């Protein structure tokens, strides 16, 4: 017995030494270990399965559960069946921002989340719930009376479907279509109703397709909103994303966005500008891998120490995400609501597309611009993000920022980050100087998509939100900044030195510091060249004098 205890103690001490060694040595050991572990994990959780293959070995075969044999006429019926075994799952999920769409930022004190902010895409969910909440992880959020405490309203399938057939009804307030549905009406595009029994029996861990069902399609179209998230990531190659490469590491979203009790780590409203904890190993962790440093450490370049000299001022993403929207999809860069309302010669609404099939004009929505391989904009960023909230006063004489952020060279938590910047024009109140909320979705008289009348559409939405509206409508340009973190290129495609260290390089507009190759001091340059010329003149004069003296002696 004492020998067993001694062996166990030695084993524990060995694990402790290994853990400390990993922490001390940094990225090389840790990345190797994490890569091996995650490669095994990725092999067990493929990104785009139709059915789980023999490499995935769950502890329960849901096809054998009689409770899942149906019949099911609705999503909530499936959820009730799930909760008979997973008794705490709904309670856990209802405590997350994925469910509440509300987030209290502890740094700025603002209450954010989809239900509380205004944007320059679809503007606001107020009165537009059935369309917006088609991406909610619940059923039936059709207005402000939605009961967020109802466990039956949790949608288990949207995250755990492994058939690839589960979809949401675009106007169904979170429900799937229960019969084949044409959308948009008159388009001929049929959305097939999923077989709820089949989906319920073939479930598993979330895949890239599950997460992407909402996160790829924000802003009304695939790839429109984020720029670094689109359907190209369902089965990407190494050049698109070195981590998600379907034939390589094959990471899924939850590989980095780790979860506890259904709470997914990572926040668009409080992005981590720099990870001071570093490599995420047992005993040394902040319980999330949503930063580059959590796997690669603060000095990831091994023997290339000059590159590691940059990590205290430059985010990893700046060099390793050279362009945005590098996959098969372009991203939206401009949405002008002021251009909406035009009709064709027959007096009917119309759409116009470019040569690649992207909508560049829609009578109901306005004018659009799209771009692929978009060069990011670069700014100092320290993780503090503040939003222009609904009802907050604006300065209409300038471009109105949807969000602003802190950072600077002298701030230790700041790094230079790449951003996608979404720009557009949207309605504002000329008297109250606030951004306005339009009611767009629905068949009622006030819906802008039905009557294309801004006054009635805005009156209804503002009244519903309990906000004043003067009736004086103008349009103002806005800008929305999105830190880029996905579509990480392999090292051979990362930015080179001259991409930044040049007069008109990537960082030409980033202030606050001197950068060789980009910056110069005119006075110092003039003095230097003067000294060079004087040295040359003196040298030539000295040579001439020596030659003259030699001739005199001879």
XYZ file of C-alpha atoms in Angstrom:
554
model
C 0.000 0.000 0.000
C 2.840 2.429 0.870
C 4.520 1.548 -2.434
C 1.285 2.441 -4.276
C 1.041 5.741 -2.419
C 4.679 6.484 -3.259
C 4.056 5.715 -6.938
C 0.993 7.936 -6.970
C 2.950 10.748 -5.340
C 5.713 10.400 -7.924
C 3.133 10.465 -10.705
C 1.535 13.623 -9.268
C 4.927 15.277 -8.942
C 5.712 14.310 -12.524
C 2.486 15.901 -13.762
C 3.229 19.034 -11.753
C 6.737 19.272 -13.217
C 5.330 18.802 -16.728
C 2.724 21.504 -16.164
C 5.263 23.977 -14.809
C 7.640 23.152 -17.635
C 4.937 23.872 -20.167
C 4.174 27.193 -18.554
C 7.819 28.209 -18.253
C 8.910 27.140 -21.701
C 5.924 28.756 -23.332
C 4.573 28.224 -26.755
C 6.688 25.469 -28.340
C 5.870 22.683 -25.888
C 2.357 23.874 -25.202
C 1.381 24.332 -28.818
C 2.641 20.842 -29.629
C 0.641 19.307 -26.800
C -2.495 21.327 -27.519
C -2.255 20.596 -31.251
C -2.045 16.850 -30.592
C -4.967 16.943 -28.178
C -7.092 19.113 -30.464
C -6.235 17.069 -33.531
C -7.727 14.090 -31.734
C -10.699 16.163 -30.660
C -11.228 17.446 -34.190
C -11.149 13.902 -35.554
C -14.018 13.118 -33.217
C -16.052 16.231 -34.059
C -16.002 16.809 -37.778
C -17.092 20.179 -39.035
C -19.750 19.167 -41.531
C -21.177 15.697 -40.917
C -24.306 14.183 -42.431
C -24.152 11.315 -39.943
C -21.551 10.665 -37.278
C -19.107 8.059 -38.495
C -17.465 5.257 -36.491
C -14.707 7.654 -35.327
C -17.228 9.411 -33.042
C -18.073 7.289 -30.002
C -20.848 8.865 -27.921
C -21.872 7.392 -24.601
C -25.516 7.264 -25.650
C -27.153 6.250 -28.927
C -30.146 8.540 -29.278
C -31.675 6.382 -31.993
C -32.480 3.861 -29.226
C -34.416 6.300 -27.040
C -38.137 5.585 -27.347
C -38.979 9.107 -26.197
C -37.449 10.399 -29.444
C -39.571 8.207 -31.713
C -42.222 10.919 -31.889
C -44.436 11.882 -33.424
C -43.462 15.565 -33.082
C -45.612 18.320 -34.499
C -43.505 21.226 -33.207
C -40.097 22.190 -31.898
C -41.243 22.602 -28.278
C -42.452 18.983 -28.303
C -38.922 17.850 -29.172
C -37.503 20.007 -26.383
C -39.847 18.439 -23.840
C -38.554 15.026 -24.886
C -34.930 16.179 -24.555
C -35.510 17.626 -21.094
C -36.782 14.311 -19.752
C -33.127 13.250 -19.586
C -31.215 16.534 -19.834
C -33.083 18.007 -16.897
C -30.839 21.035 -16.297
C -29.947 21.956 -19.877
C -32.673 24.569 -20.413
C -31.961 26.289 -17.099
C -28.281 26.521 -17.992
C -28.927 27.904 -21.438
C -31.423 30.481 -20.216
C -28.682 32.097 -18.127
C -26.554 32.808 -21.235
C -26.412 35.798 -23.585
C -27.275 33.448 -26.445
C -30.704 33.202 -24.829
C -31.232 36.623 -23.262
C -29.686 38.674 -26.111
C -28.648 41.049 -23.343
C -25.173 41.741 -21.963
C -24.068 44.075 -19.163
C -20.594 45.341 -19.979
C -18.747 45.610 -16.636
C -16.173 48.012 -18.098
C -18.447 50.614 -19.707
C -21.576 49.985 -17.627
C -23.694 49.776 -20.800
C -26.434 47.199 -21.298
C -25.823 45.736 -24.741
C -26.890 42.651 -26.668
C -29.010 42.256 -29.794
C -32.203 43.380 -28.085
C -30.646 46.602 -26.792
C -28.369 48.043 -29.468
C -28.870 49.775 -32.798
C -26.790 48.872 -35.866
C -26.383 49.922 -39.493
C -27.516 46.639 -41.013
C -31.142 45.851 -40.169
C -31.074 48.688 -37.576
C -33.038 47.145 -34.658
C -35.127 44.150 -33.609
C -37.839 46.415 -32.134
C -41.186 45.403 -33.765
C -39.228 43.194 -36.199
C -38.983 40.176 -33.878
C -40.265 37.325 -36.088
C -37.504 37.948 -38.654
C -34.700 38.784 -36.244
C -35.515 35.998 -33.773
C -35.401 33.392 -36.518
C -31.786 33.233 -35.295
C -32.708 32.944 -31.624
C -32.005 29.636 -29.859
C -35.635 29.434 -28.859
C -39.167 29.181 -30.189
C -41.826 31.878 -30.344
C -40.141 35.212 -29.588
C -42.633 37.140 -31.691
C -42.981 40.254 -29.493
C -42.083 41.750 -26.122
C -44.374 39.341 -24.296
C -42.061 36.366 -24.940
C -41.551 34.343 -21.751
C -37.787 33.864 -21.380
C -38.432 31.467 -18.468
C -40.310 28.883 -20.521
C -38.095 25.791 -20.778
C -40.192 24.344 -23.608
C -39.210 27.377 -25.685
C -35.536 26.380 -25.774
C -34.445 25.039 -29.168
C -32.089 22.100 -28.593
C -31.891 21.099 -32.258
C -30.512 24.317 -33.716
C -27.156 23.686 -32.014
C -27.133 19.885 -31.854
C -28.565 18.775 -35.210
C -26.055 16.531 -36.964
C -28.150 15.744 -40.039
C -27.546 19.074 -41.711
C -31.267 19.347 -42.499
C -32.582 21.435 -39.588
C -33.412 25.025 -40.530
C -35.396 27.909 -39.069
C -38.352 29.567 -40.754
C -37.075 33.036 -41.826
C -40.281 34.621 -40.475
C -41.101 32.015 -37.846
C -39.858 33.697 -34.652
C -37.435 30.831 -34.059
C -39.608 27.920 -35.148
C -38.540 25.634 -37.981
C -40.900 25.462 -40.957
C -43.453 22.733 -40.251
C -44.271 22.407 -43.930
C -42.335 23.246 -47.076
C -42.278 27.042 -47.344
C -41.497 29.410 -50.192
C -39.178 32.242 -49.158
C -39.011 34.984 -50.200
C -42.642 34.794 -51.377
C -42.818 34.507 -55.138
C -39.126 33.605 -55.480
C -39.625 29.911 -56.191
C -37.095 29.109 -53.451
C -38.557 26.339 -51.263
C -37.330 25.763 -47.711
C -37.977 22.140 -46.840
C -39.506 21.318 -43.485
C -37.101 19.174 -41.450
C -38.056 15.716 -40.232
C -38.125 16.429 -36.495
C -37.937 12.753 -35.521
C -34.891 12.169 -37.684
C -33.132 15.293 -36.415
C -33.907 14.506 -32.761
C -32.428 11.010 -33.075
C -29.232 12.097 -34.830
C -27.844 14.822 -32.608
C -24.351 15.507 -31.330
C -21.850 18.183 -30.438
C -22.236 21.491 -32.337
C -20.471 21.708 -35.683
C -19.359 24.663 -37.755
C -22.575 24.331 -39.730
C -24.664 24.586 -36.553
C -22.982 27.776 -35.363
C -22.860 29.195 -38.855
C -26.589 28.804 -39.383
C -26.897 32.121 -37.553
C -23.410 33.570 -37.330
C -22.639 33.182 -41.043
C -25.932 34.724 -42.132
C -26.274 37.854 -39.999
C -27.174 41.045 -41.814
C -29.622 39.374 -44.211
C -27.067 37.375 -46.255
C -24.236 34.862 -46.088
C -21.045 36.691 -45.056
C -22.702 40.116 -44.997
C -22.039 41.175 -41.415
C -18.772 39.919 -39.971
C -16.538 39.519 -42.992
C -14.513 36.790 -41.262
C -17.488 34.419 -40.869
C -19.350 32.900 -43.821
C -20.302 29.524 -45.283
C -16.781 29.100 -46.684
C -15.866 27.943 -43.154
C -18.190 24.937 -43.234
C -15.462 22.997 -45.040
C -12.449 25.318 -45.384
C -8.970 24.507 -46.655
C -5.726 25.462 -44.972
C -5.270 28.674 -46.927
C -8.614 30.021 -45.682
C -8.221 29.070 -42.030
C -5.202 27.195 -40.741
C -7.090 25.993 -37.646
C -10.424 25.031 -39.217
C -8.796 23.315 -42.218
C -11.126 20.344 -42.793
C -8.228 18.168 -43.948
C -5.933 19.351 -41.155
C -6.600 20.418 -37.571
C -10.319 20.634 -38.372
C -11.218 22.816 -35.388
C -14.890 23.466 -34.753
C -16.092 26.686 -33.177
C -16.226 25.241 -29.665
C -12.577 24.190 -29.858
C -11.718 27.793 -29.048
C -15.084 29.121 -27.854
C -15.129 26.733 -24.927
C -18.326 26.203 -22.953
C -19.409 25.617 -19.392
C -23.039 24.993 -18.609
C -23.973 25.996 -22.185
C -22.311 29.414 -21.743
C -20.051 30.018 -24.732
C -16.896 32.047 -24.093
C -15.945 35.033 -26.223
C -17.825 38.288 -26.645
C -18.379 40.618 -29.573
C -19.254 43.351 -27.075
C -16.153 42.904 -24.903
C -13.463 41.485 -27.155
C -10.250 40.521 -25.383
C -7.582 42.772 -26.924
C -4.723 40.933 -25.199
C -4.584 37.761 -23.096
C -2.404 38.316 -20.045
C -2.985 34.775 -18.731
C -1.332 33.083 -21.692
C -1.217 29.380 -22.447
C -4.330 27.559 -21.297
C -3.262 24.391 -19.480
C -4.607 22.826 -16.275
C -3.781 25.021 -13.312
C -2.996 28.018 -15.500
C -6.158 29.131 -17.245
C -8.897 31.712 -17.514
C -11.283 28.978 -18.748
C -11.371 30.138 -22.345
C -9.305 29.601 -25.486
C -10.753 32.534 -27.392
C -7.407 34.309 -27.705
C -4.337 33.456 -29.758
C -2.188 33.624 -26.619
C -4.226 30.912 -24.895
C -2.583 28.366 -27.199
C 0.477 30.057 -28.642
C 1.596 32.117 -25.656
C 2.811 35.726 -25.718
C 6.031 34.834 -27.627
C 4.905 32.355 -30.300
C 7.676 32.635 -32.886
C 10.233 30.286 -31.270
C 13.695 31.373 -32.492
C 12.462 34.350 -34.504
C 12.883 36.747 -31.623
C 12.505 39.894 -33.729
C 8.933 38.897 -34.567
C 8.222 38.355 -30.875
C 9.403 41.911 -30.237
C 6.169 43.007 -31.961
C 3.689 41.108 -29.797
C 3.642 43.740 -27.052
C 2.144 46.246 -29.513
C 0.674 44.262 -32.420
C -2.192 41.750 -32.188
C -1.592 38.349 -33.777
C -4.599 38.948 -36.026
C -2.966 41.996 -37.617
C -0.349 39.903 -39.427
C -2.214 36.617 -39.707
C -5.498 37.945 -41.131
C -4.108 39.757 -44.190
C -7.525 40.252 -45.820
C -11.158 39.930 -44.777
C -13.679 37.785 -46.702
C -11.013 35.586 -48.286
C -13.364 32.671 -48.920
C -16.006 32.158 -51.570
C -18.194 34.965 -50.230
C -17.873 38.744 -50.300
C -18.821 40.858 -47.303
C -21.110 43.883 -47.084
C -19.302 47.224 -46.670
C -22.100 49.758 -47.366
C -25.871 49.840 -46.748
C -27.687 53.033 -47.699
C -31.260 53.028 -46.395
C -31.845 56.512 -47.819
C -31.833 55.068 -51.347
C -34.778 52.735 -50.616
C -38.223 53.389 -52.024
C -37.557 53.438 -55.776
C -39.966 51.637 -58.106
C -39.659 50.400 -61.665
C -41.541 51.803 -64.673
C -44.579 49.723 -63.707
C -44.592 51.174 -60.212
C -43.342 47.954 -58.612
C -40.434 47.362 -56.188
C -37.379 45.773 -57.796
C -33.906 44.434 -57.085
C -30.671 44.791 -59.022
C -27.639 42.482 -58.769
C -24.020 42.727 -59.868
C -22.206 40.295 -62.157
C -21.518 37.949 -59.226
C -25.166 37.788 -58.156
C -24.892 40.068 -55.106
C -27.837 42.398 -54.528
C -26.657 45.986 -55.019
C -30.110 47.583 -54.921
C -33.375 46.568 -53.291
C -36.422 48.875 -53.269
C -37.253 47.810 -49.715
C -33.741 48.085 -48.293
C -31.714 50.516 -50.374
C -28.247 50.382 -51.889
C -25.462 47.893 -51.094
C -21.738 47.501 -51.752
C -19.851 44.213 -51.414
C -16.162 43.385 -51.371
C -14.001 40.284 -51.174
C -10.367 40.140 -50.050
C -10.967 43.349 -48.158
C -7.886 44.985 -46.624
C -8.724 45.713 -42.965
C -8.498 49.075 -41.277
C -6.030 49.214 -38.387
C -6.489 50.930 -35.028
C -5.180 50.836 -31.468
C -7.558 48.704 -29.384
C -7.554 47.890 -25.663
C -10.775 45.886 -25.425
C -13.015 48.744 -24.291
C -15.948 49.151 -26.691
C -18.716 51.691 -26.185
C -21.918 51.773 -28.257
C -24.189 54.594 -29.361
C -27.357 53.381 -27.680
C -30.987 53.763 -28.719
C -32.177 57.239 -27.772
C -28.657 58.643 -27.305
C -27.926 62.069 -28.828
C -25.691 62.173 -31.918
C -23.790 64.818 -33.884
C -25.309 64.616 -37.357
C -22.626 66.909 -38.817
C -20.112 64.064 -38.553
C -20.048 60.354 -39.349
C -21.896 58.796 -36.416
C -20.013 55.869 -34.824
C -22.206 52.899 -33.953
C -19.397 51.920 -31.599
C -16.158 53.468 -30.385
C -13.157 51.906 -28.677
C -10.184 52.888 -26.548
C -6.490 52.343 -27.015
C -3.137 53.983 -27.679
C 0.576 53.364 -27.890
C 1.240 54.214 -24.239
C -1.482 51.916 -22.877
C -0.045 48.488 -21.947
C -3.257 46.590 -22.777
C -3.523 48.116 -26.253
C -2.578 46.366 -29.458
C -2.876 47.334 -33.123
C -5.879 45.378 -34.420
C -7.479 44.761 -37.834
C -11.105 45.867 -38.235
C -13.831 45.430 -40.765
C -15.674 48.756 -40.877
C -19.294 48.684 -41.992
C -20.559 52.018 -43.295
C -23.951 53.208 -44.442
C -26.747 55.764 -44.138
C -29.719 55.315 -41.839
C -32.624 57.429 -40.539
C -32.264 59.890 -37.677
C -34.524 62.426 -35.981
C -33.619 65.954 -37.126
C -35.142 67.525 -34.013
C -34.176 65.124 -31.223
C -30.811 64.248 -32.843
C -31.174 60.518 -32.281
C -30.958 57.473 -34.512
C -34.408 56.167 -35.407
C -35.915 52.683 -35.307
C -37.934 51.599 -38.366
C -40.649 48.949 -38.387
C -39.781 46.946 -41.493
C -41.054 43.363 -41.197
C -44.702 42.353 -41.403
C -47.903 42.627 -43.436
C -49.424 45.460 -41.399
C -50.006 48.949 -42.790
C -46.921 50.435 -41.136
C -44.346 47.910 -42.325
C -41.823 49.625 -44.577
C -41.405 46.447 -46.610
C -45.121 46.662 -47.427
C -45.837 50.375 -47.959
C -42.336 51.914 -48.185
C -43.402 54.881 -46.072
C -40.732 55.985 -43.605
C -42.980 58.121 -41.409
C -45.486 55.407 -40.516
C -42.764 52.759 -40.169
C -40.773 54.887 -37.741
C -43.804 56.144 -35.789
C -44.833 52.597 -34.915
C -41.358 51.391 -33.907
C -40.491 54.462 -31.827
C -43.847 54.411 -30.044
C -43.395 50.736 -29.281
C -39.962 51.478 -27.807
C -41.383 54.357 -25.766
C -39.153 56.930 -27.455
C -40.021 60.402 -28.822
C -40.284 61.027 -32.567
C -40.604 64.533 -34.028
C -41.717 63.426 -37.484
C -38.669 65.123 -39.062
C -36.623 62.369 -40.746
C -33.114 62.739 -42.113
C -30.381 60.275 -43.040
C -26.900 60.267 -41.539
C -23.766 58.273 -42.342
C -22.706 55.774 -39.693
C -19.726 53.476 -39.112
C -19.628 50.158 -37.252
C -16.245 48.621 -36.270
C -15.842 44.823 -36.132
C -12.553 43.399 -34.750
C -11.480 40.533 -37.028
C -10.483 37.214 -35.442
C -11.396 34.424 -37.884
C -10.078 33.169 -41.243
C -6.526 32.952 -39.892
C -4.046 32.495 -42.735
C -1.082 30.099 -42.509
C 2.269 31.669 -41.690
C 3.458 31.669 -45.301
C 0.518 33.939 -46.200
C 0.929 36.326 -43.244
C 1.984 39.921 -43.805
C 5.655 40.546 -44.566
C 7.804 43.293 -43.024
C 7.438 45.672 -45.955
C 3.641 45.471 -45.800
C 3.838 47.721 -42.751
C 7.364 49.131 -42.684
C 6.931 51.370 -45.736
C 5.786 54.910 -46.398
C 2.283 53.907 -47.557
C 2.061 50.548 -45.777
C -0.780 48.917 -43.862
C -0.112 50.962 -40.708
C 0.345 54.324 -42.408
C -2.591 55.847 -40.488
C -1.914 54.372 -37.028
C -0.692 57.219 -34.766
C 1.386 57.564 -31.649
C 4.742 55.977 -32.429
C 7.768 56.013 -34.700
C 8.038 53.088 -37.136
C 11.167 52.523 -39.254
C 10.455 52.597 -42.966
C 7.241 54.540 -42.470
C 8.282 57.628 -40.542
C 11.001 60.210 -40.960
C 12.145 63.475 -39.343
C 12.763 66.105 -42.004
C 15.230 68.091 -39.892
C 17.192 64.996 -38.991
C 17.217 63.828 -42.597
C 18.443 67.253 -43.804
C 21.173 67.280 -41.186
C 22.221 63.746 -42.094
C 22.433 64.410 -45.818
C 24.302 67.671 -45.140
C 26.876 65.754 -43.133
C 27.176 63.159 -45.889
C 27.748 65.851 -48.527
C 30.229 67.745 -46.354
C 32.093 64.531 -45.660
C 32.243 63.822 -49.369
C 33.465 67.380 -50.143
C 36.120 67.250 -47.414
C 37.251 63.811 -48.585
C 37.567 64.946 -52.204
C 39.415 68.112 -51.125
C 41.773 66.045 -48.987
C 42.498 63.649 -51.851
C 43.129 66.571 -54.226
C 45.488 68.207 -51.709
C 47.426 64.981 -51.266
C 47.743 64.548 -55.020
C 48.925 68.174 -55.408
C 51.483 67.802 -52.625
C 52.848 64.614 -54.162
C 53.331 66.302 -57.506
C 55.247 69.225 -55.907
C 57.608 66.816 -54.168
C 58.243 64.938 -57.384
